[in-house]
mmCIF file of C-alpha atoms in Angstrom:
data_model
loop_
_atom_site.group_PDB
_atom_site.id
_atom_site.type_symbol
_atom_site.label_atom_id
_atom_site.label_comp_id
_atom_site.label_asym_id
_atom_site.label_seq_id
_atom_site.Cartn_x
_atom_site.Cartn_y
_atom_site.Cartn_z
ATOM 1 C CA MET A 795 1.635 7.977 -27.058
ATOM 2 C CA ALA A 796 1.471 9.342 -23.527
ATOM 3 C CA PHE A 797 -1.806 10.175 -21.837
ATOM 4 C CA ASP A 798 -2.362 13.672 -20.450
ATOM 5 C CA PHE A 799 -2.036 13.789 -16.668
ATOM 6 C CA ASN A 800 -2.146 15.936 -13.543
ATOM 7 C CA TYR A 801 0.498 15.216 -10.923
ATOM 8 C CA TYR A 802 -0.084 16.336 -7.334
ATOM 9 C CA SER A 803 2.114 15.385 -4.375
ATOM 10 C CA PRO A 804 1.810 18.015 -1.622
ATOM 11 C CA THR A 805 3.280 16.126 1.355
ATOM 12 C CA LYS A 806 6.331 17.655 3.035
ATOM 13 C CA VAL A 807 8.935 14.915 3.551
ATOM 14 C CA CYS A 808 11.477 14.995 6.393
ATOM 15 C CA PHE A 809 13.919 12.150 5.781
ATOM 16 C CA GLY A 810 16.926 10.889 7.721
ATOM 17 C CA ARG A 811 18.409 10.168 11.114
ATOM 18 C CA LYS A 812 16.542 11.773 14.033
ATOM 19 C CA ALA A 813 13.881 13.120 11.657
ATOM 20 C CA GLU A 814 11.225 12.251 14.263
ATOM 21 C CA GLU A 815 12.530 15.067 16.448
ATOM 22 C CA GLN A 816 10.822 17.537 14.097
ATOM 23 C CA VAL A 817 7.323 16.194 14.790
ATOM 24 C CA GLY A 818 6.194 18.926 17.176
ATOM 25 C CA LYS A 819 7.360 21.804 14.968
ATOM 26 C CA LEU A 820 5.704 20.203 11.933
ATOM 27 C CA ILE A 821 2.359 19.817 13.689
ATOM 28 C CA LYS A 822 2.490 23.492 14.625
ATOM 29 C CA GLU A 823 3.517 24.435 11.091
ATOM 30 C CA PHE A 824 0.312 22.892 9.788
ATOM 31 C CA GLY A 825 -1.928 24.374 12.452
ATOM 32 C CA GLY A 826 -2.383 21.415 14.790
ATOM 33 C CA LYS A 827 -3.398 22.332 18.352
ATOM 34 C CA ARG A 828 -5.353 19.286 19.573
ATOM 35 C CA VAL A 829 -3.824 16.047 18.302
ATOM 36 C CA LEU A 830 -5.057 12.464 18.132
ATOM 37 C CA LEU A 831 -1.905 10.321 18.431
ATOM 38 C CA HIS A 832 -2.741 7.085 16.619
ATOM 39 C CA TYR A 833 -0.482 4.040 16.568
ATOM 40 C CA GLY A 834 -0.447 0.245 16.580
ATOM 41 C CA LYS A 835 -0.660 -2.438 19.216
ATOM 42 C CA GLY A 836 2.750 -2.318 20.827
ATOM 43 C CA SER A 837 5.976 -2.160 18.787
ATOM 44 C CA ALA A 838 6.034 1.640 18.648
ATOM 45 C CA VAL A 839 5.489 1.687 22.420
ATOM 46 C CA ARG A 840 8.058 -1.030 23.206
ATOM 47 C CA SER A 841 10.708 0.682 21.071
ATOM 48 C CA GLY A 842 10.280 3.891 23.031
ATOM 49 C CA LEU A 843 9.158 5.856 19.978
ATOM 50 C CA ILE A 844 5.716 6.751 21.350
ATOM 51 C CA GLY A 845 7.307 7.907 24.582
ATOM 52 C CA LYS A 846 9.700 10.092 22.601
ATOM 53 C CA VAL A 847 6.880 11.575 20.522
ATOM 54 C CA LYS A 848 4.845 12.322 23.657
ATOM 55 C CA SER A 849 7.839 14.024 25.243
ATOM 56 C CA ILE A 850 8.317 16.195 22.159
ATOM 57 C CA LEU A 851 4.640 17.163 22.064
ATOM 58 C CA ASP A 852 4.755 17.998 25.763
ATOM 59 C CA SER A 853 7.807 20.199 25.267
ATOM 60 C CA GLU A 854 6.055 22.010 22.427
ATOM 61 C CA GLY A 855 2.935 22.546 24.530
ATOM 62 C CA ILE A 856 0.750 20.540 22.147
ATOM 63 C CA PHE A 857 -2.363 18.859 23.566
ATOM 64 C CA TYR A 858 -2.749 15.226 22.529
ATOM 65 C CA VAL A 859 -4.893 12.155 23.161
ATOM 66 C CA GLU A 860 -3.431 8.688 22.686
ATOM 67 C CA PHE A 861 -5.296 6.142 20.586
ATOM 68 C CA GLY A 862 -3.510 2.848 19.992
ATOM 69 C CA GLY A 863 -4.717 -0.415 18.508
ATOM 70 C CA ALA A 864 -4.127 -0.096 14.765
ATOM 71 C CA VAL A 865 -3.800 -3.555 13.178
ATOM 72 C CA PRO A 866 -2.993 -4.952 9.729
ATOM 73 C CA ASN A 867 -6.042 -4.790 7.464
ATOM 74 C CA PRO A 868 -7.214 -1.808 9.594
ATOM 75 C CA ARG A 869 -10.681 -2.231 11.059
ATOM 76 C CA LEU A 870 -13.715 -0.049 10.506
ATOM 77 C CA SER A 871 -14.741 -0.621 14.132
ATOM 78 C CA LEU A 872 -11.497 0.998 15.318
ATOM 79 C CA VAL A 873 -12.035 3.909 12.928
ATOM 80 C CA TYR A 874 -15.483 4.540 14.421
ATOM 81 C CA GLU A 875 -13.952 4.490 17.900
ATOM 82 C CA GLY A 876 -11.287 6.993 16.873
ATOM 83 C CA ILE A 877 -13.875 9.302 15.343
ATOM 84 C CA GLU A 878 -15.885 9.332 18.568
ATOM 85 C CA ILE A 879 -12.778 10.147 20.618
ATOM 86 C CA GLY A 880 -11.890 12.883 18.149
ATOM 87 C CA LYS A 881 -15.324 14.457 18.381
ATOM 88 C CA ARG A 882 -15.289 14.365 22.164
ATOM 89 C CA GLU A 883 -11.797 15.856 22.444
ATOM 90 C CA LYS A 884 -12.297 18.442 19.660
ATOM 91 C CA ILE A 885 -9.331 17.036 17.733
ATOM 92 C CA ASP A 886 -8.048 19.230 14.875
ATOM 93 C CA PHE A 887 -5.032 17.141 13.756
ATOM 94 C CA VAL A 888 -4.337 13.402 13.510
ATOM 95 C CA LEU A 889 -0.794 12.041 13.842
ATOM 96 C CA ALA A 890 -0.209 8.452 12.691
ATOM 97 C CA VAL A 891 2.865 6.658 14.044
ATOM 98 C CA GLY A 892 3.492 3.294 12.400
ATOM 99 C CA GLY A 893 3.028 1.747 8.981
ATOM 100 C CA GLY A 894 0.288 1.695 6.398
ATOM 101 C CA SER A 895 -2.289 0.292 8.805
ATOM 102 C CA ALA A 896 -1.937 3.153 11.285
ATOM 103 C CA ILE A 897 -1.849 5.730 8.485
ATOM 104 C CA ASP A 898 -4.874 4.284 6.689
ATOM 105 C CA SER A 899 -6.827 4.206 9.973
ATOM 106 C CA ALA A 900 -5.744 7.781 10.650
ATOM 107 C CA LYS A 901 -6.951 8.884 7.216
ATOM 108 C CA ALA A 902 -10.349 7.287 7.790
ATOM 109 C CA ILE A 903 -10.614 8.916 11.217
ATOM 110 C CA ALA A 904 -9.635 12.256 9.676
ATOM 111 C CA TYR A 905 -12.354 11.838 7.033
ATOM 112 C CA GLY A 906 -14.862 11.084 9.775
ATOM 113 C CA LEU A 907 -13.873 14.145 11.796
ATOM 114 C CA GLY A 908 -14.060 16.292 8.680
ATOM 115 C CA GLU A 909 -17.716 15.319 8.194
ATOM 116 C CA PRO A 910 -18.775 14.268 11.706
ATOM 117 C CA ASP A 911 -22.472 13.895 10.892
ATOM 118 C CA LYS A 912 -21.919 11.353 8.091
ATOM 119 C CA ASP A 913 -20.913 7.675 8.017
ATOM 120 C CA VAL A 914 -17.291 7.422 6.883
ATOM 121 C CA TRP A 915 -17.847 3.897 5.496
ATOM 122 C CA GLU A 916 -19.968 5.430 2.726
ATOM 123 C CA LEU A 917 -16.748 6.858 1.269
ATOM 124 C CA TYR A 918 -15.216 3.392 1.003
ATOM 125 C CA LEU A 919 -18.388 1.970 -0.544
ATOM 126 C CA LYS A 920 -18.234 4.782 -3.150
ATOM 127 C CA LYS A 921 -21.670 6.033 -2.122
ATOM 128 C CA ARG A 922 -20.388 9.599 -1.879
ATOM 129 C CA LYS A 923 -17.174 11.619 -2.151
ATOM 130 C CA ALA A 924 -15.382 13.216 0.774
ATOM 131 C CA ALA A 925 -15.959 16.940 1.153
ATOM 132 C CA ALA A 926 -13.663 17.525 4.133
ATOM 133 C CA CYS A 927 -10.836 15.903 6.071
ATOM 134 C CA VAL A 928 -9.026 16.963 9.242
ATOM 135 C CA PRO A 929 -5.281 17.444 8.494
ATOM 136 C CA LEU A 930 -2.925 14.634 9.422
ATOM 137 C CA GLY A 931 0.742 13.758 9.507
ATOM 138 C CA ALA A 932 2.654 10.469 9.417
ATOM 139 C CA LEU A 933 5.731 9.196 11.222
ATOM 140 C CA ILE A 934 6.481 5.863 9.560
ATOM 141 C CA THR A 935 8.086 2.806 11.127
ATOM 142 C CA ILE A 936 7.903 0.422 8.162
ATOM 143 C CA ALA A 937 8.540 0.900 4.453
ATOM 144 C CA ALA A 938 5.635 -0.682 2.607
ATOM 145 C CA ALA A 939 2.290 0.917 1.887
ATOM 146 C CA GLY A 940 3.454 4.365 0.753
ATOM 147 C CA SER A 941 0.345 5.729 2.478
ATOM 148 C CA GLU A 942 2.478 8.504 3.986
ATOM 149 C CA THR A 943 2.424 10.406 0.668
ATOM 150 C CA SER A 944 -0.518 8.824 -1.166
ATOM 151 C CA ALA A 945 -4.167 9.724 -1.625
ATOM 152 C CA SER A 946 -5.225 6.175 -0.781
ATOM 153 C CA SER A 947 -6.667 4.529 2.310
ATOM 154 C CA VAL A 948 -7.883 0.930 2.696
ATOM 155 C CA ILE A 949 -10.212 -0.175 5.513
ATOM 156 C CA THR A 950 -11.716 -3.583 6.356
ATOM 157 C CA ASN A 951 -15.276 -4.038 7.587
ATOM 158 C CA TRP A 952 -14.728 -7.220 9.578
ATOM 159 C CA GLU A 953 -18.468 -7.777 10.044
ATOM 160 C CA THR A 954 -19.083 -8.062 6.298
ATOM 161 C CA GLY A 955 -15.628 -9.219 5.182
ATOM 162 C CA GLU A 956 -15.342 -6.232 2.839
ATOM 163 C CA LYS A 957 -11.948 -4.593 2.337
ATOM 164 C CA ARG A 958 -12.408 -1.346 0.432
ATOM 165 C CA SER A 959 -10.339 1.644 -0.629
ATOM 166 C CA CYS A 960 -10.999 5.356 -0.760
ATOM 167 C CA ASN A 961 -8.847 7.639 -2.901
ATOM 168 C CA ASN A 962 -8.975 11.394 -2.506
ATOM 169 C CA ASP A 963 -6.224 14.015 -2.492
ATOM 170 C CA ILE A 964 -7.679 15.744 0.562
ATOM 171 C CA CYS A 965 -6.455 12.908 2.801
ATOM 172 C CA ARG A 966 -2.803 13.214 1.778
ATOM 173 C CA PRO A 967 -0.687 13.751 4.902
ATOM 174 C CA LYS A 968 0.621 17.274 5.428
ATOM 175 C CA PHE A 969 4.000 15.818 6.329
ATOM 176 C CA ALA A 970 5.772 12.463 6.360
ATOM 177 C CA ILE A 971 8.647 11.800 8.750
ATOM 178 C CA MET A 972 10.991 9.022 7.628
ATOM 179 C CA ASN A 973 13.945 7.770 9.649
ATOM 180 C CA PRO A 974 15.274 4.482 8.198
ATOM 181 C CA GLU A 975 16.774 3.603 11.598
ATOM 182 C CA LEU A 976 13.255 3.161 12.976
ATOM 183 C CA THR A 977 12.877 0.077 10.734
ATOM 184 C CA PHE A 978 16.045 -1.734 11.914
ATOM 185 C CA ASN A 979 14.218 -4.044 14.331
ATOM 186 C CA LEU A 980 11.427 -5.136 12.018
ATOM 187 C CA PRO A 981 10.987 -8.902 11.614
ATOM 188 C CA ASP A 982 12.328 -10.023 8.237
ATOM 189 C CA TYR A 983 8.884 -11.199 7.122
ATOM 190 C CA GLN A 984 7.462 -7.704 7.603
ATOM 191 C CA THR A 985 10.408 -6.125 5.830
ATOM 192 C CA GLN A 986 10.065 -8.400 2.824
ATOM 193 C CA ALA A 987 6.271 -8.159 2.687
ATOM 194 C CA GLY A 988 6.787 -4.408 2.634
ATOM 195 C CA CYS A 989 9.187 -4.727 -0.298
ATOM 196 C CA ALA A 990 6.613 -6.825 -2.177
ATOM 197 C CA ASP A 991 3.943 -4.172 -1.541
ATOM 198 C CA ILE A 992 6.241 -1.355 -2.699
ATOM 199 C CA MET A 993 7.052 -3.159 -5.929
ATOM 200 C CA MET A 994 3.409 -3.964 -6.594
ATOM 201 C CA HIS A 995 2.391 -0.318 -6.328
ATOM 202 C CA THR A 996 4.737 0.402 -9.223
ATOM 203 C CA MET A 997 3.931 -2.781 -11.153
ATOM 204 C CA GLU A 998 0.201 -1.990 -11.041
ATOM 205 C CA ARG A 999 0.994 1.214 -12.920
ATOM 206 C CA TYR A 1000 3.552 -0.440 -15.220
ATOM 207 C CA PHE A 1001 1.517 -3.308 -16.688
ATOM 208 C CA THR A 1002 -0.922 -1.240 -18.716
ATOM 209 C CA ASN A 1003 -2.226 -1.044 -22.235
ATOM 210 C CA GLY A 1004 -2.303 2.289 -24.017
ATOM 211 C CA GLY A 1005 0.031 5.221 -23.511
ATOM 212 C CA ASN A 1006 3.286 5.252 -21.582
ATOM 213 C CA MET A 1007 6.181 7.660 -21.160
ATOM 214 C CA GLU A 1008 9.837 6.689 -21.491
ATOM 215 C CA ILE A 1009 10.894 8.741 -18.461
ATOM 216 C CA THR A 1010 8.124 7.218 -16.304
ATOM 217 C CA ASP A 1011 9.161 3.738 -17.420
ATOM 218 C CA GLU A 1012 12.785 4.470 -16.537
ATOM 219 C CA ILE A 1013 11.771 5.680 -13.061
ATOM 220 C CA SER A 1014 9.582 2.606 -12.546
ATOM 221 C CA GLU A 1015 12.159 0.116 -13.768
ATOM 222 C CA GLY A 1016 14.896 1.743 -11.699
ATOM 223 C CA LEU A 1017 12.706 1.678 -8.600
ATOM 224 C CA LEU A 1018 11.903 -2.001 -9.067
ATOM 225 C CA ARG A 1019 15.556 -2.950 -9.608
ATOM 226 C CA THR A 1020 16.538 -0.930 -6.534
ATOM 227 C CA VAL A 1021 13.999 -2.639 -4.279
ATOM 228 C CA ILE A 1022 14.974 -6.087 -5.565
ATOM 229 C CA LYS A 1023 18.651 -5.359 -4.869
ATOM 230 C CA ASN A 1024 18.100 -3.944 -1.397
ATOM 231 C CA ALA A 1025 15.493 -6.496 -0.303
ATOM 232 C CA LEU A 1026 18.191 -9.130 -0.813
ATOM 233 C CA VAL A 1027 20.704 -7.025 1.116
ATOM 234 C CA LEU A 1028 18.282 -6.723 4.035
ATOM 235 C CA LYS A 1029 17.866 -10.508 4.214
ATOM 236 C CA LYS A 1030 21.477 -10.645 5.366
ATOM 237 C CA GLU A 1031 22.005 -7.174 6.851
ATOM 238 C CA PRO A 1032 18.790 -5.967 8.522
ATOM 239 C CA GLU A 1033 20.551 -2.915 10.000
ATOM 240 C CA ASN A 1034 22.084 -1.728 6.731
ATOM 241 C CA TYR A 1035 21.107 1.957 6.814
ATOM 242 C CA GLU A 1036 21.639 2.599 3.099
ATOM 243 C CA ALA A 1037 19.476 -0.368 2.089
ATOM 244 C CA ARG A 1038 16.750 0.672 4.539
ATOM 245 C CA ALA A 1039 16.883 4.225 3.190
ATOM 246 C CA GLU A 1040 16.599 3.125 -0.439
ATOM 247 C CA VAL A 1041 13.590 0.918 0.315
ATOM 248 C CA MET A 1042 11.891 3.535 2.489
ATOM 249 C CA TRP A 1043 12.124 6.256 -0.170
ATOM 250 C CA ALA A 1044 11.025 3.791 -2.858
ATOM 251 C CA GLY A 1045 7.901 3.097 -0.792
ATOM 252 C CA SER A 1046 6.797 6.712 -1.030
ATOM 253 C CA ILE A 1047 7.715 7.182 -4.688
ATOM 254 C CA SER A 1048 5.918 3.973 -5.633
ATOM 255 C CA HIS A 1049 2.532 5.180 -4.427
ATOM 256 C CA ASN A 1050 2.442 8.966 -4.820
ATOM 257 C CA ASN A 1051 1.471 8.541 -8.525
ATOM 258 C CA LEU A 1052 4.885 9.479 -9.946
ATOM 259 C CA THR A 1053 5.242 6.022 -11.508
ATOM 260 C CA GLY A 1054 1.846 6.403 -13.181
ATOM 261 C CA CYS A 1055 2.408 9.680 -15.023
ATOM 262 C CA GLY A 1056 1.429 9.364 -18.687
ATOM 263 C CA ASN A 1057 -0.363 6.020 -18.554
ATOM 264 C CA ASN A 1058 -4.077 5.232 -18.435
ATOM 265 C CA GLY A 1059 -4.297 5.130 -14.654
ATOM 266 C CA GLY A 1060 -2.915 1.664 -13.954
ATOM 267 C CA ASP A 1061 -4.309 -1.836 -13.622
ATOM 268 C CA PHE A 1062 -4.639 -2.500 -9.845
ATOM 269 C CA MET A 1063 -6.411 -5.828 -10.292
ATOM 270 C CA SER A 1064 -3.779 -7.694 -8.253
ATOM 271 C CA HIS A 1065 -4.565 -5.317 -5.392
ATOM 272 C CA LYS A 1066 -8.306 -5.747 -5.803
ATOM 273 C CA LEU A 1067 -7.995 -9.522 -5.893
ATOM 274 C CA GLU A 1068 -5.792 -9.428 -2.786
ATOM 275 C CA HIS A 1069 -8.196 -7.152 -0.929
ATOM 276 C CA GLU A 1070 -10.734 -9.967 -0.967
ATOM 277 C CA ILE A 1071 -8.138 -12.441 0.313
ATOM 278 C CA GLY A 1072 -7.219 -10.041 3.107
ATOM 279 C CA GLY A 1073 -10.853 -9.319 3.902
ATOM 280 C CA MET A 1074 -11.686 -13.014 4.219
ATOM 281 C CA PHE A 1075 -8.480 -14.469 5.674
ATOM 282 C CA ASP A 1076 -6.735 -11.481 7.343
ATOM 283 C CA VAL A 1077 -3.371 -12.160 5.679
ATOM 284 C CA THR A 1078 -0.381 -9.814 5.476
ATOM 285 C CA HIS A 1079 -1.066 -7.536 2.524
ATOM 286 C CA GLY A 1080 2.351 -7.710 0.815
ATOM 287 C CA ALA A 1081 2.418 -11.497 1.143
ATOM 288 C CA GLY A 1082 -1.085 -11.713 -0.291
ATOM 289 C CA LEU A 1083 0.038 -9.667 -3.284
ATOM 290 C CA SER A 1084 3.043 -11.892 -3.974
ATOM 291 C CA ALA A 1085 0.772 -14.952 -3.698
ATOM 292 C CA ILE A 1086 -1.743 -13.726 -6.289
ATOM 293 C CA TRP A 1087 0.519 -11.865 -8.745
ATOM 294 C CA PRO A 1088 2.088 -14.857 -10.562
ATOM 295 C CA SER A 1089 -1.335 -16.305 -11.391
ATOM 296 C CA TRP A 1090 -2.672 -12.894 -12.452
ATOM 297 C CA ALA A 1091 0.441 -12.379 -14.609
ATOM 298 C CA ARG A 1092 0.117 -15.738 -16.370
ATOM 299 C CA TYR A 1093 -3.572 -15.062 -16.991
ATOM 300 C CA VAL A 1094 -3.127 -11.621 -18.569
ATOM 301 C CA TYR A 1095 0.381 -11.475 -20.086
ATOM 302 C CA LYS A 1096 -0.630 -12.279 -23.680
ATOM 303 C CA ASN A 1097 -2.929 -9.260 -23.645
ATOM 304 C CA CYS A 1098 -0.115 -6.994 -22.449
ATOM 305 C CA LEU A 1099 2.839 -8.738 -24.072
ATOM 306 C CA PRO A 1100 5.115 -5.758 -24.881
ATOM 307 C CA ARG A 1101 5.047 -4.607 -21.260
ATOM 308 C CA PHE A 1102 5.750 -8.081 -19.860
ATOM 309 C CA GLU A 1103 8.585 -8.561 -22.347
ATOM 310 C CA LYS A 1104 10.101 -5.191 -21.380
ATOM 311 C CA PHE A 1105 9.729 -5.975 -17.677
ATOM 312 C CA ALA A 1106 11.513 -9.297 -18.118
ATOM 313 C CA VAL A 1107 14.518 -7.718 -19.792
ATOM 314 C CA LYS A 1108 14.842 -4.343 -18.046
ATOM 315 C CA VAL A 1109 13.772 -5.278 -14.523
ATOM 316 C CA MET A 1110 14.427 -8.978 -14.079
ATOM 317 C CA GLY A 1111 17.548 -9.117 -16.273
ATOM 318 C CA VAL A 1112 16.252 -11.837 -18.583
ATOM 319 C CA SER A 1113 18.083 -12.352 -21.866
ATOM 320 C CA PRO A 1114 15.641 -12.051 -24.791
ATOM 321 C CA ALA A 1115 14.396 -15.464 -25.913
ATOM 322 C CA GLU A 1116 13.292 -16.533 -29.387
ATOM 323 C CA SER A 1117 9.833 -15.040 -28.927
ATOM 324 C CA ALA A 1118 8.309 -12.209 -26.922
ATOM 325 C CA GLU A 1119 5.984 -14.684 -25.244
ATOM 326 C CA GLU A 1120 8.849 -16.874 -24.061
ATOM 327 C CA THR A 1121 10.719 -13.830 -22.758
ATOM 328 C CA ALA A 1122 7.634 -12.652 -20.883
ATOM 329 C CA LEU A 1123 7.177 -16.034 -19.204
ATOM 330 C CA LEU A 1124 10.839 -16.105 -18.195
ATOM 331 C CA GLY A 1125 10.307 -12.711 -16.574
ATOM 332 C CA ILE A 1126 7.343 -14.015 -14.569
ATOM 333 C CA GLU A 1127 9.396 -17.032 -13.482
ATOM 334 C CA ALA A 1128 12.272 -14.751 -12.445
ATOM 335 C CA MET A 1129 9.869 -12.694 -10.347
ATOM 336 C CA GLU A 1130 8.602 -15.855 -8.642
ATOM 337 C CA GLU A 1131 12.176 -16.863 -7.886
ATOM 338 C CA PHE A 1132 12.835 -13.459 -6.332
ATOM 339 C CA TYR A 1133 9.762 -13.839 -4.137
ATOM 340 C CA ARG A 1134 11.066 -17.204 -2.957
ATOM 341 C CA GLU A 1135 14.503 -15.705 -2.221
ATOM 342 C CA ILE A 1136 12.979 -13.145 0.130
ATOM 343 C CA GLY A 1137 10.602 -15.640 1.752
ATOM 344 C CA MET A 1138 7.377 -14.457 0.117
ATOM 345 C CA PRO A 1139 4.673 -16.881 -1.084
ATOM 346 C CA THR A 1140 3.950 -17.406 -4.777
ATOM 347 C CA ASN A 1141 0.536 -19.040 -4.345
ATOM 348 C CA LEU A 1142 -2.268 -19.287 -1.789
ATOM 349 C CA ARG A 1143 -1.077 -22.585 -0.364
ATOM 350 C CA GLU A 1144 2.312 -21.053 0.441
ATOM 351 C CA LEU A 1145 0.426 -18.105 1.959
ATOM 352 C CA GLY A 1146 -1.105 -20.608 4.379
ATOM 353 C CA ILE A 1147 -4.680 -20.656 3.128
ATOM 354 C CA GLU A 1148 -6.699 -23.118 1.060
ATOM 355 C CA PRO A 1149 -9.958 -21.414 0.033
ATOM 356 C CA THR A 1150 -12.829 -23.652 -0.978
ATOM 357 C CA ASP A 1151 -14.613 -23.229 -4.293
ATOM 358 C CA GLY A 1152 -17.413 -21.531 -2.388
ATOM 359 C CA GLU A 1153 -15.017 -19.074 -0.767
ATOM 360 C CA ILE A 1154 -13.437 -18.355 -4.146
ATOM 361 C CA GLU A 1155 -16.886 -17.675 -5.576
ATOM 362 C CA ARG A 1156 -17.621 -15.232 -2.754
ATOM 363 C CA MET A 1157 -14.274 -13.455 -3.155
ATOM 364 C CA ALA A 1158 -14.808 -13.084 -6.902
ATOM 365 C CA GLU A 1159 -18.343 -11.815 -6.394
ATOM 366 C CA SER A 1160 -17.157 -9.258 -3.838
ATOM 367 C CA CYS A 1161 -14.237 -8.193 -6.020
ATOM 368 C CA PHE A 1162 -16.511 -7.745 -9.038
ATOM 369 C CA CYS A 1163 -18.869 -5.699 -6.876
ATOM 370 C CA ALA A 1164 -15.956 -3.516 -5.706
ATOM 371 C CA CYS A 1165 -15.118 -2.934 -9.378
ATOM 372 C CA GLY A 1166 -18.566 -1.451 -9.948
ATOM 373 C CA GLU A 1167 -19.957 -4.740 -11.307
ATOM 374 C CA LYS A 1168 -18.154 -4.262 -14.601
ATOM 375 C CA PRO A 1169 -14.942 -5.726 -16.090
ATOM 376 C CA SER A 1170 -11.873 -3.912 -14.758
ATOM 377 C CA GLY A 1171 -8.154 -3.747 -15.397
ATOM 378 C CA SER A 1172 -5.734 -2.394 -17.969
ATOM 379 C CA ALA A 1173 -3.407 -5.278 -18.841
ATOM 380 C CA LYS A 1174 -6.617 -7.255 -19.464
ATOM 381 C CA LEU A 1175 -10.216 -6.511 -18.561
ATOM 382 C CA LEU A 1176 -11.318 -9.016 -15.934
ATOM 383 C CA GLY A 1177 -14.880 -10.046 -15.185
ATOM 384 C CA LYS A 1178 -16.141 -12.249 -12.388
ATOM 385 C CA GLU A 1179 -15.372 -15.522 -14.208
ATOM 386 C CA ASP A 1180 -11.823 -14.324 -14.920
ATOM 387 C CA MET A 1181 -11.373 -13.577 -11.231
ATOM 388 C CA ILE A 1182 -12.557 -17.062 -10.290
ATOM 389 C CA LYS A 1183 -10.057 -18.586 -12.712
ATOM 390 C CA ILE A 1184 -7.173 -16.535 -11.292
ATOM 391 C CA TYR A 1185 -8.037 -17.478 -7.704
ATOM 392 C CA LYS A 1186 -8.166 -21.145 -8.721
ATOM 393 C CA MET A 1187 -4.847 -20.873 -10.586
ATOM 394 C CA ALA A 1188 -3.318 -19.436 -7.413
ATOM 395 C CA LYS A 1189 -4.336 -22.427 -5.252
#
């Protein structure tokens, strides 16, 4: 039986070739007059995209201040810096150009400017809820995080090693500009890590106990099959526009809550386990997810057997075996094989890290703390000892 739900996805999407040319008009449409232009460390500059955006803003008579430096596992220190610039320059709109890191940083900065007298990190530590947020827009250059239409933001406090999320509808971008051509020159590793992240956003909502809806399942399964198909295409044809377009749109759909309608809210333990890996070892997020998922799946599948069996057949194309358990395991193995085909790790060693038992203990403790110091998950409730076992399985 399906759960009741509210679905809210207010972001205006401009998708296709030359979509970035609408950026100035969109900022004006949503009331932006003094813009913080936030982007990463160089690729958006080297490609000429930042120059093009600046030229458009100039032609529209829009004041802007540049603020580069966004990095994977976006840093709290950079967020604080952006907030101070925003206060000084009386910024009323934040424009993120880049991927999930730039957008997540932009969201945190926008939170900070919305409540300039409060510490934004309190939101990520769940010490309070956001009451205001400066409006923002996103021009994406990588299909991965889905942050361009989501209510989620993830920030890393590098001083403490904590990687924490904040989820609130008020940070959803007013618009998202998506031109698949802007992703043509991405390194294959980034492309494939993005595909892994996109799939995981849907899988976190798919592997649940309790209610589900047939139409939501069909959307989720179709999305996963589509990303699998096109990730393999992009291994050979990185400038295939249709494949880039399919993956880019899947990225947004995967994380705007559409694939969670009617369930109990999702599992998200693979993400929470990976956040600790990223916080400690600064790994690529999508690769960290592919490294931890197989061990998580083997640890929980018996407690969520109907979903794993369905996934194996409808997503991974497994022929039903003699038992549901055998079918489920074949589905997990097929997923691992797909990860290998696209060059993603299936364990921590392949990810390039070998955490000690002490480091695993600290990651589990931090993860359990981030879960409110209570067992969390939907496929299976996981406590601290469960988390330790999964990390060790993944070695």
